[in-house]
mmCIF file of C-alpha atoms in Angstrom:
data_model
loop_
_atom_site.group_PDB
_atom_site.id
_atom_site.type_symbol
_atom_site.label_atom_id
_atom_site.label_comp_id
_atom_site.label_asym_id
_atom_site.label_seq_id
_atom_site.Cartn_x
_atom_site.Cartn_y
_atom_site.Cartn_z
ATOM 1 C CA UNK A 3 -24.353 5.493 8.656
ATOM 2 C CA UNK A 4 -24.242 2.644 6.202
ATOM 3 C CA UNK A 5 -26.797 0.309 7.783
ATOM 4 C CA UNK A 6 -29.820 2.648 8.082
ATOM 5 C CA UNK A 7 -29.448 3.925 4.519
ATOM 6 C CA UNK A 8 -28.687 0.459 3.123
ATOM 7 C CA UNK A 9 -31.884 -0.883 4.675
ATOM 8 C CA UNK A 10 -33.915 1.667 2.729
ATOM 9 C CA UNK A 11 -31.973 1.200 -0.514
ATOM 10 C CA UNK A 12 -32.638 -2.547 -0.370
ATOM 11 C CA UNK A 13 -36.382 -1.905 -0.285
ATOM 12 C CA UNK A 14 -36.198 0.701 -3.090
ATOM 13 C CA UNK A 15 -34.328 -1.592 -5.527
ATOM 14 C CA UNK A 16 -31.964 1.164 -6.673
ATOM 15 C CA UNK A 17 -29.152 0.839 -9.195
ATOM 16 C CA UNK A 18 -25.577 -0.031 -8.316
ATOM 17 C CA UNK A 19 -24.470 3.587 -8.649
ATOM 18 C CA UNK A 20 -26.371 4.541 -5.504
ATOM 19 C CA UNK A 21 -24.711 1.680 -3.654
ATOM 20 C CA UNK A 22 -21.280 2.906 -4.752
ATOM 21 C CA UNK A 23 -22.114 6.411 -3.529
ATOM 22 C CA UNK A 24 -23.276 5.000 -0.199
ATOM 23 C CA UNK A 25 -20.091 2.959 0.222
ATOM 24 C CA UNK A 26 -18.030 6.027 -0.664
ATOM 25 C CA UNK A 27 -19.900 8.237 1.795
ATOM 26 C CA UNK A 28 -19.806 5.672 4.590
ATOM 27 C CA UNK A 29 -16.318 4.234 4.257
ATOM 28 C CA UNK A 30 -14.159 6.460 2.019
ATOM 29 C CA UNK A 31 -15.294 9.986 2.940
ATOM 30 C CA UNK A 32 -14.385 9.701 6.664
ATOM 31 C CA UNK A 33 -10.804 8.754 5.774
ATOM 32 C CA UNK A 34 -10.488 11.549 3.222
ATOM 33 C CA UNK A 35 -11.879 14.080 5.686
ATOM 34 C CA UNK A 36 -9.450 12.906 8.360
ATOM 35 C CA UNK A 37 -6.491 13.147 5.964
ATOM 36 C CA UNK A 38 -7.497 16.653 4.882
ATOM 37 C CA UNK A 39 -7.818 17.761 8.504
ATOM 38 C CA UNK A 40 -4.459 16.284 9.509
ATOM 39 C CA UNK A 41 -2.601 17.864 6.587
ATOM 40 C CA UNK A 42 -4.319 21.254 6.739
ATOM 41 C CA UNK A 43 -2.481 24.322 8.065
ATOM 42 C CA UNK A 44 -5.397 24.801 10.468
ATOM 43 C CA UNK A 45 -6.746 21.301 11.310
ATOM 44 C CA UNK A 46 -9.561 22.592 13.512
ATOM 45 C CA UNK A 47 -10.945 24.852 10.789
ATOM 46 C CA UNK A 48 -10.667 22.039 8.237
ATOM 47 C CA UNK A 49 -12.561 19.697 10.543
ATOM 48 C CA UNK A 50 -15.326 22.273 10.885
ATOM 49 C CA UNK A 51 -15.549 22.399 7.070
ATOM 50 C CA UNK A 52 -15.638 18.591 7.020
ATOM 51 C CA UNK A 53 -18.471 18.515 9.556
ATOM 52 C CA UNK A 54 -20.427 21.047 7.517
ATOM 53 C CA UNK A 55 -19.902 18.839 4.453
ATOM 54 C CA UNK A 56 -21.181 15.908 6.538
ATOM 55 C CA UNK A 57 -24.308 17.905 7.346
ATOM 56 C CA UNK A 58 -24.907 18.642 3.662
ATOM 57 C CA UNK A 59 -24.352 15.008 2.668
ATOM 58 C CA UNK A 60 -26.581 13.764 5.484
ATOM 59 C CA UNK A 61 -29.386 16.037 4.302
ATOM 60 C CA UNK A 62 -28.952 14.724 0.780
ATOM 61 C CA UNK A 63 -29.085 11.085 1.899
ATOM 62 C CA UNK A 64 -32.124 11.638 4.098
ATOM 63 C CA UNK A 65 -33.926 13.111 1.087
ATOM 64 C CA UNK A 66 -32.781 10.234 -1.146
ATOM 65 C CA UNK A 67 -34.240 7.675 1.271
ATOM 66 C CA UNK A 68 -37.569 9.520 1.215
ATOM 67 C CA UNK A 69 -37.239 10.933 4.743
ATOM 68 C CA UNK A 70 -37.865 7.410 6.028
ATOM 69 C CA UNK A 71 -38.558 8.112 9.690
ATOM 70 C CA UNK A 72 -36.245 5.854 11.713
ATOM 71 C CA UNK A 73 -33.196 5.844 9.408
ATOM 72 C CA UNK A 74 -33.564 9.624 9.014
ATOM 73 C CA UNK A 75 -33.737 10.048 12.786
ATOM 74 C CA UNK A 76 -30.614 7.901 13.213
ATOM 75 C CA UNK A 77 -28.661 9.936 10.652
ATOM 76 C CA UNK A 78 -29.875 13.264 12.022
ATOM 77 C CA UNK A 79 -28.967 12.223 15.561
ATOM 78 C CA UNK A 80 -25.464 11.138 14.572
ATOM 79 C CA UNK A 81 -24.861 14.331 12.611
ATOM 80 C CA UNK A 82 -26.214 16.487 15.438
ATOM 81 C CA UNK A 83 -24.015 14.791 18.037
ATOM 82 C CA UNK A 84 -20.936 15.335 15.874
ATOM 83 C CA UNK A 85 -21.734 18.995 15.272
ATOM 84 C CA UNK A 86 -22.567 19.902 18.851
ATOM 85 C CA UNK A 87 -19.662 17.873 20.234
ATOM 86 C CA UNK A 88 -17.111 19.508 17.955
ATOM 87 C CA UNK A 89 -18.350 23.068 17.807
ATOM 88 C CA UNK A 90 -21.130 23.641 20.308
ATOM 89 C CA UNK A 91 -24.427 25.298 19.537
ATOM 90 C CA UNK A 92 -22.957 27.646 16.941
ATOM 91 C CA UNK A 93 -21.733 24.806 14.703
ATOM 92 C CA UNK A 94 -24.864 22.786 15.454
ATOM 93 C CA UNK A 95 -27.187 25.521 14.175
ATOM 94 C CA UNK A 96 -24.977 26.246 11.159
ATOM 95 C CA UNK A 97 -24.873 22.545 10.299
ATOM 96 C CA UNK A 98 -28.595 22.158 10.849
ATOM 97 C CA UNK A 99 -29.251 24.966 8.378
ATOM 98 C CA UNK A 100 -26.994 23.340 5.780
ATOM 99 C CA UNK A 101 -28.642 19.979 6.449
ATOM 100 C CA UNK A 102 -32.149 21.372 6.007
ATOM 101 C CA UNK A 103 -31.229 23.286 2.843
ATOM 102 C CA UNK A 104 -29.590 20.246 1.231
ATOM 103 C CA UNK A 105 -32.477 17.973 2.204
ATOM 104 C CA UNK A 106 -35.111 20.316 0.772
ATOM 105 C CA UNK A 107 -33.062 21.005 -2.376
ATOM 106 C CA UNK A 108 -32.530 17.280 -2.990
ATOM 107 C CA UNK A 109 -36.225 16.543 -2.503
ATOM 108 C CA UNK A 110 -37.109 19.348 -4.916
ATOM 109 C CA UNK A 111 -34.544 18.348 -7.560
ATOM 110 C CA UNK A 112 -35.270 14.618 -7.497
ATOM 111 C CA UNK A 113 -39.029 14.733 -7.021
ATOM 112 C CA UNK A 114 -38.803 11.683 -4.773
ATOM 113 C CA UNK A 115 -41.896 10.920 -2.709
ATOM 114 C CA UNK A 116 -41.701 11.191 1.055
ATOM 115 C CA UNK A 117 -42.246 7.760 2.631
ATOM 116 C CA UNK A 118 -41.970 8.118 6.387
ATOM 117 C CA UNK A 119 -42.894 4.558 7.333
ATOM 118 C CA UNK A 120 -40.112 2.195 8.286
ATOM 119 C CA UNK A 121 -40.165 -1.527 7.560
ATOM 120 C CA UNK A 122 -39.017 -4.093 10.082
ATOM 121 C CA UNK A 123 -35.662 -4.381 8.259
ATOM 122 C CA UNK A 124 -35.157 -0.612 8.461
ATOM 123 C CA UNK A 125 -36.035 -0.616 12.164
ATOM 124 C CA UNK A 126 -33.732 -3.573 12.821
ATOM 125 C CA UNK A 127 -30.760 -1.941 11.084
ATOM 126 C CA UNK A 128 -31.395 1.562 12.495
ATOM 127 C CA UNK A 129 -31.836 0.709 16.168
ATOM 128 C CA UNK A 130 -28.247 -0.471 16.728
ATOM 129 C CA UNK A 131 -27.010 2.837 15.306
ATOM 130 C CA UNK A 132 -29.363 4.825 17.532
ATOM 131 C CA UNK A 133 -28.327 2.866 20.632
ATOM 132 C CA UNK A 134 -24.618 2.152 20.042
ATOM 133 C CA UNK A 135 -23.404 5.393 18.456
ATOM 134 C CA UNK A 136 -24.105 7.550 21.526
ATOM 135 C CA UNK A 137 -22.606 4.903 23.806
ATOM 136 C CA UNK A 138 -19.405 4.730 21.773
ATOM 137 C CA UNK A 139 -18.855 8.413 21.052
ATOM 138 C CA UNK A 140 -20.707 10.465 23.660
#
């Protein structure tokens, strides 16, 4: 998740705070979510909550990168595979609703412009995610 979003943030020249949030989301959040699921009385239910939180955060990040087409597609694909793999169509549709709501709310609150074009750097850093993630986890 880090590479596609980082490619867009590089081109947007954002402050260091956004980079810290990205590092936290990409590298700290998965470990926290795993710990919460392992220590929960009902690990499966906790993991479903974690996946729904992932959907919300993914929608937020896609909005923050201006719905940049290829990185957004990579993130949406990864999130969708996780949701459908863990909970089937029911979790997929619930997560997709949360994703869409968070994306639209973030776009509305921030007023960021939608920039769907992807630069060569964004394509280069998104393609490995699109190709390798399904091979590793599907």
